[in-house]
Coordinates of C-alpha atoms in Angstrom, one line a residue:
Chain A
M7 CA -19.3 -1.4 -33.4
S8 CA -15.7 -2.0 -32.4
N9 CA -13.1 -2.0 -35.1
K10 CA -10.1 -4.3 -35.0
S11 CA -7.7 -1.7 -36.4
K12 CA -8.4 0.7 -33.5
K13 CA -6.4 0.9 -30.3
Y14 CA -7.8 3.4 -27.9
A15 CA -5.8 5.2 -25.2
M16 CA -6.3 8.0 -22.8
L17 CA -3.8 10.7 -21.8
F18 CA -3.8 13.0 -18.8
D19 CA -1.5 16.0 -19.2
L20 CA -0.8 16.8 -15.5
R21 CA 0.9 20.1 -16.5
K22 CA -2.5 21.3 -17.5
C23 CA -4.6 19.6 -14.7
I24 CA -5.8 22.0 -12.1
G25 CA -7.4 19.3 -9.9
C26 CA -10.9 20.7 -10.3
N27 CA -12.7 17.4 -10.1
T28 CA -14.9 18.2 -13.2
C29 CA -14.0 14.7 -14.6
S30 CA -15.2 13.0 -11.4
I31 CA -18.5 14.9 -11.4
V32 CA -19.4 14.5 -15.1
C33 CA -18.5 10.8 -14.9
K34 CA -21.0 10.4 -12.1
S35 CA -23.8 12.0 -14.0
E36 CA -22.9 10.4 -17.4
N37 CA -22.7 6.9 -16.0
D38 CA -25.2 7.1 -13.2
V39 CA -22.6 6.2 -10.6
P40 CA -24.2 5.7 -7.1
L41 CA -23.3 7.6 -4.0
S42 CA -20.1 6.5 -2.1
V43 CA -18.4 5.0 -5.2
W44 CA -16.4 6.7 -8.1
R45 CA -15.3 5.7 -11.5
A46 CA -13.0 8.7 -11.9
W47 CA -11.5 10.7 -9.1
V48 CA -8.6 13.1 -8.5
K49 CA -6.1 11.9 -5.8
K50 CA -4.4 14.9 -4.2
I51 CA -1.2 14.9 -2.3
E52 CA 0.8 17.7 -0.6
K53 CA 4.6 17.7 -0.8
G54 CA 7.1 19.6 1.3
H55 CA 7.2 21.9 4.3
Y56 CA 5.7 25.4 4.6
P57 CA 6.5 27.7 2.9
H58 CA 7.8 25.3 0.2
V59 CA 4.6 23.4 -0.4
R60 CA 3.1 22.1 -3.6
E61 CA -0.1 20.2 -4.2
F62 CA -0.1 17.6 -6.9
S63 CA -3.2 16.1 -8.5
L64 CA -3.5 12.6 -10.0
P65 CA -6.7 11.9 -11.9
I66 CA -7.4 8.2 -11.8
V67 CA -9.6 6.2 -14.2
C68 CA -9.5 2.6 -15.2
N69 CA -6.3 2.0 -17.2
N70 CA -8.1 -0.4 -19.6
C71 CA -4.9 -2.4 -19.6
E72 CA -3.6 -4.2 -22.6
D73 CA -3.1 -7.3 -20.5
P74 CA -5.8 -7.0 -17.8
I75 CA -5.5 -9.2 -14.8
C76 CA -9.1 -8.6 -14.0
V77 CA -10.2 -10.3 -17.2
T78 CA -7.7 -13.2 -16.5
V79 CA -9.2 -14.0 -13.1
C80 CA -12.9 -13.4 -13.8
P81 CA -14.5 -16.8 -13.2
V82 CA -17.6 -16.1 -15.4
N83 CA -16.0 -14.2 -18.3
A84 CA -17.9 -11.1 -17.3
G85 CA -14.8 -9.0 -17.8
I86 CA -14.3 -8.5 -21.6
K87 CA -11.4 -7.0 -23.4
R88 CA -12.7 -5.5 -26.7
P89 CA -10.4 -5.6 -29.8
D90 CA -10.2 -1.8 -29.7
G91 CA -8.7 -2.0 -26.2
I92 CA -11.7 -1.1 -23.9
V93 CA -12.1 -3.4 -21.0
Y94 CA -15.7 -3.6 -19.8
I95 CA -17.9 -5.7 -17.5
D96 CA -21.0 -7.5 -18.8
P97 CA -23.5 -6.4 -16.1
H98 CA -25.8 -9.4 -16.9
R99 CA -23.1 -11.9 -16.2
C100 CA -21.1 -10.5 -13.2
I101 CA -21.9 -12.4 -10.0
G102 CA -20.2 -9.9 -7.7
C103 CA -17.5 -12.2 -6.4
R104 CA -15.0 -9.3 -6.2
Y105 CA -12.1 -11.3 -7.5
C106 CA -11.4 -8.6 -10.1
M107 CA -11.3 -6.0 -7.3
A108 CA -8.9 -8.1 -5.3
S109 CA -6.5 -8.5 -8.3
C110 CA -6.6 -5.0 -9.8
P111 CA -3.4 -3.1 -8.9
Y112 CA -5.2 0.2 -9.4
G113 CA -8.2 -0.2 -7.1
V114 CA -10.5 1.3 -9.8
R115 CA -13.3 -1.2 -9.4
Y116 CA -16.2 -1.1 -6.9
I117 CA -19.3 -3.0 -6.1
N118 CA -22.4 -1.1 -7.1
P119 CA -24.3 -0.7 -3.9
R120 CA -27.7 -1.2 -5.6
K121 CA -26.9 -3.9 -8.2
K122 CA -24.2 -5.6 -6.1
I123 CA -22.1 -6.2 -9.1
A124 CA -18.6 -4.9 -10.1
E125 CA -18.4 -1.7 -12.1
K126 CA -15.6 0.6 -13.3
C127 CA -14.7 3.2 -15.9
Y128 CA -14.8 1.9 -19.5
W129 CA -13.9 5.1 -21.2
C130 CA -17.7 5.8 -21.9
H131 CA -17.8 3.1 -24.6
H132 CA -21.4 3.9 -25.3
R133 CA -20.3 7.4 -26.3
V134 CA -17.2 6.2 -28.1
D135 CA -19.2 3.8 -30.2
A136 CA -21.5 6.6 -31.1
G137 CA -18.6 8.6 -32.4
L138 CA -18.3 10.9 -29.3
M139 CA -15.5 11.5 -26.9
P140 CA -15.7 10.2 -23.3
A141 CA -17.6 12.6 -21.0
C142 CA -14.5 13.6 -18.9
V143 CA -12.6 14.5 -22.1
V144 CA -15.2 16.9 -23.4
T145 CA -15.8 18.6 -20.1
C146 CA -12.2 19.0 -18.9
P147 CA -11.9 22.9 -18.6
T148 CA -8.2 23.0 -19.4
G149 CA -8.2 20.3 -22.0
A150 CA -5.9 18.2 -20.0
I151 CA -7.4 14.9 -21.1
L152 CA -6.9 13.4 -24.5
F153 CA -8.6 10.3 -25.9
G154 CA -8.2 8.7 -29.3
D155 CA -6.8 5.9 -31.5
L156 CA -3.1 5.2 -31.1
N157 CA -3.1 3.3 -34.4
D158 CA -4.0 6.4 -36.3
P159 CA -0.8 8.6 -36.6
E160 CA -2.9 11.6 -37.4
S161 CA -4.8 11.5 -34.1
E162 CA -3.9 14.1 -31.5
I163 CA -3.2 11.6 -28.7
A164 CA -0.8 9.5 -31.0
Q165 CA 1.2 12.7 -31.8
V166 CA 1.3 13.9 -28.2
I167 CA 2.5 10.5 -26.9
A168 CA 5.1 10.3 -29.7
K169 CA 6.6 13.7 -28.9
N170 CA 6.4 13.8 -25.0
A171 CA 7.8 11.8 -22.1
V172 CA 4.9 9.8 -20.9
H173 CA 4.4 7.4 -18.0
V174 CA 1.9 5.0 -16.7
I175 CA 0.9 4.0 -13.2
K176 CA 2.6 0.9 -11.8
P177 CA 4.2 -0.5 -15.1
E178 CA 5.9 -3.2 -13.0
M179 CA 2.6 -5.0 -12.6
G180 CA 2.9 -6.2 -16.2
T181 CA -0.6 -5.1 -17.2
S182 CA 0.5 -2.5 -19.9
P183 CA -1.9 0.2 -18.8
Q184 CA -3.3 2.3 -21.7
T185 CA -4.0 5.4 -19.6
Y186 CA -0.9 7.6 -20.0
Y187 CA 0.3 10.6 -18.0
I188 CA 2.6 13.5 -18.7
G189 CA 4.3 14.8 -15.6
L190 CA 3.4 11.9 -13.4
D191 CA 4.8 12.4 -9.9
I192 CA 6.2 9.3 -8.3
E193 CA 5.1 10.4 -4.8
A194 CA 1.5 11.0 -6.1
V195 CA 1.4 7.3 -7.0
E196 CA 3.3 5.8 -4.1
T197 CA 2.1 7.8 -1.1
V198 CA -0.8 6.0 0.5
E199 CA -2.9 7.0 3.4
E200 CA -1.6 6.1 6.9
E201 CA -3.2 3.1 8.2
K202 CA -6.1 3.8 10.6
Chain B
M24 CA 10.4 14.4 1.2
E25 CA 7.4 15.0 3.4
T26 CA 4.2 14.0 1.5
Q27 CA 0.7 13.4 2.6
V28 CA -2.5 12.4 1.0
L29 CA -5.1 15.2 1.0
Y30 CA -7.8 13.4 -0.9
N31 CA -8.3 9.9 -2.3
I32 CA -10.9 7.3 -2.9
T33 CA -10.6 3.8 -1.6
H34 CA -13.4 1.4 -2.4
Q35 CA -14.7 -1.2 0.0
E36 CA -12.8 -4.4 1.0
T37 CA -12.8 -7.1 -1.5
F38 CA -12.4 -10.5 0.3
G39 CA -13.7 -10.2 3.8
L40 CA -14.5 -12.4 6.8
F41 CA -16.8 -14.8 4.8
I42 CA -13.9 -15.7 2.5
A43 CA -11.6 -16.3 5.5
I44 CA -14.3 -18.6 7.1
Y45 CA -14.6 -20.4 3.8
F46 CA -10.9 -21.0 3.5
Y47 CA -10.9 -22.2 7.1
L48 CA -13.7 -24.7 6.6
T49 CA -12.2 -26.2 3.3
G50 CA -8.9 -26.5 5.2
L51 CA -10.5 -28.4 8.0
S52 CA -12.3 -30.6 5.5
A53 CA -9.2 -31.4 3.5
G54 CA -7.2 -32.2 6.6
S55 CA -9.9 -34.5 8.0
F56 CA -10.2 -36.3 4.7
I57 CA -6.5 -37.0 4.4
L58 CA -6.5 -38.3 8.0
S59 CA -9.4 -40.6 7.2
T60 CA -7.5 -42.2 4.2
L61 CA -4.5 -43.1 6.4
S62 CA -6.1 -46.4 7.4
Y63 CA -8.6 -47.0 4.6
G64 CA -6.3 -45.9 1.8
F65 CA -2.8 -46.6 3.1
G66 CA -3.5 -49.4 5.5
M67 CA -2.1 -47.8 8.7
E68 CA -4.2 -49.9 11.1
Q69 CA -3.5 -47.8 14.2
Y70 CA -5.5 -44.9 12.6
K71 CA -8.6 -47.1 11.8
P72 CA -10.9 -45.2 14.3
L73 CA -10.2 -42.0 12.3
G74 CA -11.7 -43.3 9.1
K75 CA -15.4 -42.9 9.7
V76 CA -15.0 -39.8 11.8
G77 CA -12.8 -38.2 9.2
V78 CA -15.1 -38.8 6.2
V79 CA -18.2 -37.5 8.1
L80 CA -16.4 -34.4 9.2
A81 CA -15.0 -33.8 5.8
T82 CA -18.4 -34.1 4.1
I83 CA -20.2 -31.9 6.6
L84 CA -17.6 -29.2 6.6
L85 CA -17.5 -29.1 2.8
I86 CA -21.3 -28.8 2.5
F87 CA -21.3 -25.8 4.8
A88 CA -18.2 -24.1 3.3
P89 CA -19.7 -23.0 -0.1
L90 CA -22.6 -21.4 1.8
F91 CA -20.2 -18.7 2.9
L92 CA -19.3 -18.1 -0.7
L93 CA -23.0 -17.5 -1.5
F94 CA -23.2 -15.0 1.4
H95 CA -20.1 -13.3 0.0
I96 CA -21.0 -12.8 -3.6
G97 CA -23.2 -9.9 -4.6
A98 CA -25.6 -11.8 -6.8
P99 CA -26.0 -15.3 -5.4
Y100 CA -28.9 -16.1 -7.7
R101 CA -26.4 -15.9 -10.5
A102 CA -24.1 -18.6 -9.0
W103 CA -25.0 -21.0 -11.9
H104 CA -23.0 -18.7 -14.2
L105 CA -19.9 -20.3 -12.6
F106 CA -20.8 -23.6 -14.3
V107 CA -21.9 -22.2 -17.7
Y108 CA -19.5 -19.3 -18.5
L109 CA -16.1 -20.9 -17.9
N110 CA -12.8 -19.1 -17.8
W111 CA -10.0 -21.6 -17.2
S112 CA -7.5 -19.0 -16.3
S113 CA -9.5 -18.2 -13.2
P114 CA -8.9 -20.3 -10.0
I115 CA -12.5 -19.7 -9.0
T116 CA -13.6 -21.7 -12.1
W117 CA -11.4 -24.6 -11.1
G118 CA -12.9 -24.3 -7.6
S119 CA -16.5 -24.4 -8.7
F120 CA -15.9 -27.9 -10.2
L121 CA -13.7 -29.1 -7.3
L122 CA -16.4 -28.0 -4.8
V123 CA -18.9 -30.3 -6.6
L124 CA -16.7 -33.3 -7.2
Y125 CA -15.0 -33.4 -3.8
P126 CA -18.1 -33.7 -1.6
I127 CA -19.7 -36.2 -4.1
N128 CA -16.5 -38.3 -3.8
C129 CA -16.5 -37.9 0.0
I130 CA -20.1 -39.3 0.1
I131 CA -19.3 -42.3 -2.1
Y132 CA -16.2 -43.0 -0.1
G133 CA -18.1 -42.8 3.1
I134 CA -21.0 -45.0 1.9
F135 CA -18.6 -47.8 0.9
M136 CA -16.7 -47.4 4.2
F137 CA -19.9 -47.7 6.3
K138 CA -21.0 -50.7 4.2
G139 CA -17.6 -52.4 4.8
N140 CA -16.6 -52.6 1.2
L141 CA -12.9 -52.1 1.8
K142 CA -11.7 -52.4 -1.8
L143 CA -14.0 -49.7 -3.2
T144 CA -13.3 -47.5 -0.1
R145 CA -9.6 -47.7 -0.9
L146 CA -10.3 -46.8 -4.5
F147 CA -12.4 -43.7 -3.7
G148 CA -10.0 -42.8 -0.9
F149 CA -7.2 -42.6 -3.5
I150 CA -9.4 -40.6 -5.9
G151 CA -10.2 -38.3 -3.0
I152 CA -6.7 -37.4 -2.0
P153 CA -5.8 -35.3 -5.0
L154 CA -9.3 -33.8 -4.9
A155 CA -8.8 -32.9 -1.2
I156 CA -5.4 -31.4 -1.9
S157 CA -6.9 -29.5 -4.9
V158 CA -10.0 -28.2 -3.1
H159 CA -7.9 -26.6 -0.6
G160 CA -4.8 -25.8 -2.7
Y161 CA -6.9 -23.9 -5.2
T162 CA -7.9 -21.4 -2.5
G163 CA -4.2 -20.7 -2.1
F164 CA -4.1 -20.0 -5.9
I165 CA -7.0 -17.6 -5.6
L166 CA -4.9 -15.4 -3.3
A167 CA -1.7 -16.0 -5.2
F168 CA -3.4 -14.8 -8.5
G169 CA -4.3 -11.5 -6.8
K170 CA -1.2 -10.0 -8.1
A171 CA -1.7 -6.5 -6.8
R172 CA -1.4 -7.6 -3.2
A173 CA 2.1 -8.4 -2.1
L174 CA 1.2 -10.6 0.8
W175 CA -0.9 -12.9 -1.4
N176 CA 1.1 -12.9 -4.6
T177 CA 3.7 -15.6 -3.7
A178 CA 4.1 -19.1 -4.9
I179 CA 4.3 -20.3 -1.3
M180 CA 0.6 -19.5 -0.7
P181 CA -0.9 -22.8 -1.9
I182 CA 1.6 -25.0 0.1
L183 CA 1.2 -22.7 3.1
F184 CA -2.5 -23.2 2.9
L185 CA -2.2 -27.0 2.6
A186 CA 0.2 -27.2 5.6
S187 CA -2.1 -25.2 7.8
A188 CA -5.1 -27.2 6.5
I189 CA -3.4 -30.4 7.7
V190 CA -2.4 -28.8 11.0
S191 CA -6.0 -27.7 11.7
G192 CA -7.4 -31.0 10.4
I193 CA -5.3 -33.0 12.9
A194 CA -6.2 -30.8 15.8
L195 CA -9.9 -31.0 15.0
M196 CA -9.7 -34.7 14.7
I197 CA -8.0 -35.0 18.1
L198 CA -10.8 -32.9 19.6
V199 CA -13.5 -35.0 18.0
C200 CA -11.9 -38.3 19.0
L201 CA -11.7 -37.0 22.6
I202 CA -15.3 -36.0 22.6
I203 CA -16.5 -39.3 20.9
G204 CA -14.3 -41.4 23.2
R205 CA -15.4 -39.6 26.4
F206 CA -19.1 -39.3 25.8
F207 CA -20.4 -41.4 22.8
S208 CA -18.4 -44.6 22.6
K209 CA -19.6 -47.8 24.2
E210 CA -16.7 -48.1 26.6
K211 CA -16.7 -44.4 27.5
T212 CA -12.9 -44.5 27.3
I213 CA -10.4 -42.5 25.3
N214 CA -8.1 -44.3 22.9
K215 CA -4.9 -42.9 24.3
D216 CA -2.5 -44.4 21.8
L217 CA -4.4 -42.9 19.0
I218 CA -4.5 -39.4 20.6
F219 CA -0.8 -39.4 21.4
S220 CA 0.2 -40.6 18.0
L221 CA -2.0 -37.9 16.4
S222 CA -0.5 -35.3 18.7
K223 CA 3.0 -36.3 17.7
M224 CA 1.9 -35.9 14.0
L225 CA 0.4 -32.5 14.9
A226 CA 3.6 -31.2 16.6
W227 CA 5.8 -31.9 13.5
M228 CA 3.2 -30.5 11.1
I229 CA 3.3 -27.3 13.2
V230 CA 7.1 -27.2 12.7
F231 CA 6.6 -27.4 9.0
D232 CA 3.9 -24.7 9.0
L233 CA 6.2 -22.4 11.1
F234 CA 9.0 -23.0 8.6
L235 CA 6.7 -22.0 5.7
V236 CA 5.5 -18.9 7.5
G237 CA 9.0 -17.9 8.4
S238 CA 10.3 -18.3 4.9
D239 CA 7.4 -16.3 3.5
L240 CA 8.2 -13.5 6.0
L241 CA 11.9 -13.6 5.3
V242 CA 11.4 -13.2 1.6
L243 CA 8.8 -10.5 2.0
S244 CA 11.2 -8.5 4.2
I245 CA 13.7 -8.0 1.4
S246 CA 11.4 -8.0 -1.6
H247 CA 9.9 -4.9 -3.3
S248 CA 8.4 -2.0 -1.4
D249 CA 4.8 -3.3 -1.3
A250 CA 6.1 -6.6 0.1
Q251 CA 8.1 -4.7 2.8
A252 CA 5.0 -2.8 3.7
A253 CA 3.1 -6.1 4.1
F254 CA 6.0 -7.4 6.3
H255 CA 5.8 -4.3 8.5
L256 CA 2.0 -4.6 8.7
L257 CA 2.3 -8.1 10.0
L258 CA 5.1 -7.5 12.5
G259 CA 4.5 -4.0 13.6
G260 CA 1.2 -2.7 12.2
N261 CA -2.5 -3.3 12.9
F262 CA -2.3 -7.0 12.4
S263 CA 0.8 -7.6 14.6
F264 CA -1.2 -8.8 17.6
L265 CA -3.3 -11.2 15.7
F266 CA -0.3 -12.4 13.6
L267 CA 2.3 -12.7 16.3
V268 CA 0.5 -13.5 19.5
V269 CA -2.7 -15.2 18.4
E270 CA -1.6 -17.0 15.3
N271 CA 2.0 -17.9 15.9
V272 CA 2.7 -17.9 19.7
L273 CA -0.7 -19.1 21.0
G274 CA -1.7 -21.0 17.9
K275 CA 1.6 -22.7 17.0
I276 CA 4.6 -22.3 19.4
L277 CA 2.7 -22.9 22.7
P278 CA 0.8 -26.0 21.4
F279 CA 4.1 -27.3 20.0
I280 CA 5.8 -27.0 23.4
L281 CA 2.8 -28.6 25.1
L282 CA 2.8 -31.5 22.7
V283 CA 6.6 -32.3 22.6
V284 CA 7.8 -31.8 26.1
P285 CA 7.3 -35.2 27.7
R286 CA 6.6 -33.8 31.2
F287 CA 3.5 -32.0 29.8
R288 CA 2.1 -34.9 27.9
N289 CA -1.3 -35.9 29.1
L290 CA -4.9 -35.7 27.8
V291 CA -5.5 -32.2 29.3
T292 CA -2.6 -30.5 27.6
V293 CA -3.3 -32.3 24.3
T294 CA -6.9 -30.9 24.5
I295 CA -5.7 -27.4 25.3
A296 CA -3.1 -27.6 22.5
S297 CA -5.6 -28.7 19.9
I298 CA -8.1 -26.0 20.9
L299 CA -5.3 -23.4 20.5
V300 CA -4.4 -24.8 17.1
V301 CA -7.9 -24.8 15.8
V302 CA -8.4 -21.2 16.9
G303 CA -5.0 -20.1 15.8
I304 CA -5.4 -21.4 12.2
F305 CA -8.7 -19.5 12.0
F306 CA -6.8 -16.4 12.7
M307 CA -4.1 -17.4 10.2
R308 CA -6.8 -17.4 7.5
Y309 CA -8.2 -14.1 8.9
V310 CA -4.8 -12.4 8.9
V311 CA -3.8 -13.6 5.4
V312 CA -7.1 -12.5 3.8
L313 CA -7.6 -9.2 5.5
A314 CA -4.0 -8.0 6.0
G315 CA -3.4 -8.8 2.3
E316 CA -5.9 -6.2 1.2
F317 CA -5.4 -3.8 4.1
I318 CA -2.7 -1.6 2.5
P319 CA -4.3 0.9 0.0
L320 CA -3.0 0.4 -3.6
L321 CA -3.0 4.0 -4.8

C-alpha cells in the first residue's frame, strides 16, 4: 500500500487546541487501546501566579521520527520504518523486551497489558492505507490537527508548514520527529512532574 | 516562571529489577572467568586454586542470568525470534549470541581444566577472555544506546560496567575461597597468601571503579539539563541514599579502607569487606538501571 514518493507528517496547531482530549478518546476506541495506557494524550501545564495564570495543552502522539532510535535498537526488527515515514511495530514479532521504550525520548510507547508487547501510535496506518485520515484528525473539533503528505506541495499540511513557524519536541535528540507543532511552549515540553 | 504539570501520562517502567539482577549476574560471571584465566591462561601460579572455582562459578552464574531476561520480557515464548530476526544495530542482538557462545566456551574450558589438558585449557581460556569482556561489556552498551536517558547515554557506561564486574568478581571469589578453604578442603585451612593477594587486587580495582564513577558524575554535573537532573537525582534525590551510602561508602570506600590499612588486615576484615563489595555492586546495578529511567521524559 505504501508509496515511496509519500512522506507523511502530522501537525498540531496549538493556537487552535482547546485541550478537550477528543483525540485521546477517539484513539482509544479506534485502536482498541486497553485501560491504563494511551497512544495519544494531552499533557497540561499551568504557568504563572494567580491572577496571571494560563493553562497550556500539549497533545502528544508518536513522532514517527525520520531517524527512529526505537527501530535502531529493536533486537528482532519488530519496529519497522515504512518508506512513507510511518513507524509501526509488527505485533507478531515483538517479544516485549521494552528496549524501544527505554530508548524513546518521548515516552510514547507502552506495554499492552493483555498482549504484553510494545505498542504505540502509528498515525492509524490502517485508515491512511484505506485513503482516510487518522481518527484524531477527523474528530478534532477545532481542526487543530493536520495530517498529510509533505512531498505534495498542494497538500494543506505542506502549505501550513511552509508558511508558519513550526517546532518539534526535543529536536536535540537527533531523531528528526515528523510531528510538528505551531505555538509549542518550551515549558510545556520541559516541565516534568516532581519526583514522588 | 512558576509552572506545574496538571495532567500527563507516564507509562510503566522499562527496565526494572530483573534487568538489574541480570546485569549483576553477568558481571559476577565475567569477573570470575577472568580470575580463573590468571593461572591457566597467563601462568600466574599463585592463582592456581582460583582456576577451577572460577570456571564453575562463571558457568553457573551465566546459566542463571538469562533466566531473568525471560522473566523480564513480555512474550518469553517468542525468545527464539532473537536468533532468527537479527538487527545488528541493536546490542541485544549481539548479546543473544554472546549469551550462547560464552557459556559453551566456559564449559569446554572447564572440561579441559578438570581433565588436566593444560594446552587446550589455555587456548579456550584465551578465547574466553574477549567473550567474557563482551558478554558483560555489551550490557553497558544496552544502556548507553538508550539515548533518551542522560544517566545511561555515556560512553563510559561499558567500561564502568566492566570495572564493577571485576570488582564484584574478585570479592565473590574471595568469599568462595574462604568458604571452600574453611569447610570443604581436605586440610580445612584457608590459603592466606591467596586471600591477601586477591584482597590487594580488589582494593586497587575499587580505586579504579571509584575514579570511573567520579568522572561520570563530574561530567554529568556540567552537561545538558537532563544530565544535571540525573546528577541531582543521584546526589540529592530519591536515589541518594542508595547511591552515596550503600553503593559508594559502604560498598567501595569502607571496604577499601579495611583492605589497605595494614592494622586492619586479617581474615575477618577481608570477609566483611568482600561481603560489602558484593552487596554494594548489586546496588550499583540497581541504581544505574532504575535511576536512569526515574526522571519522566515529557
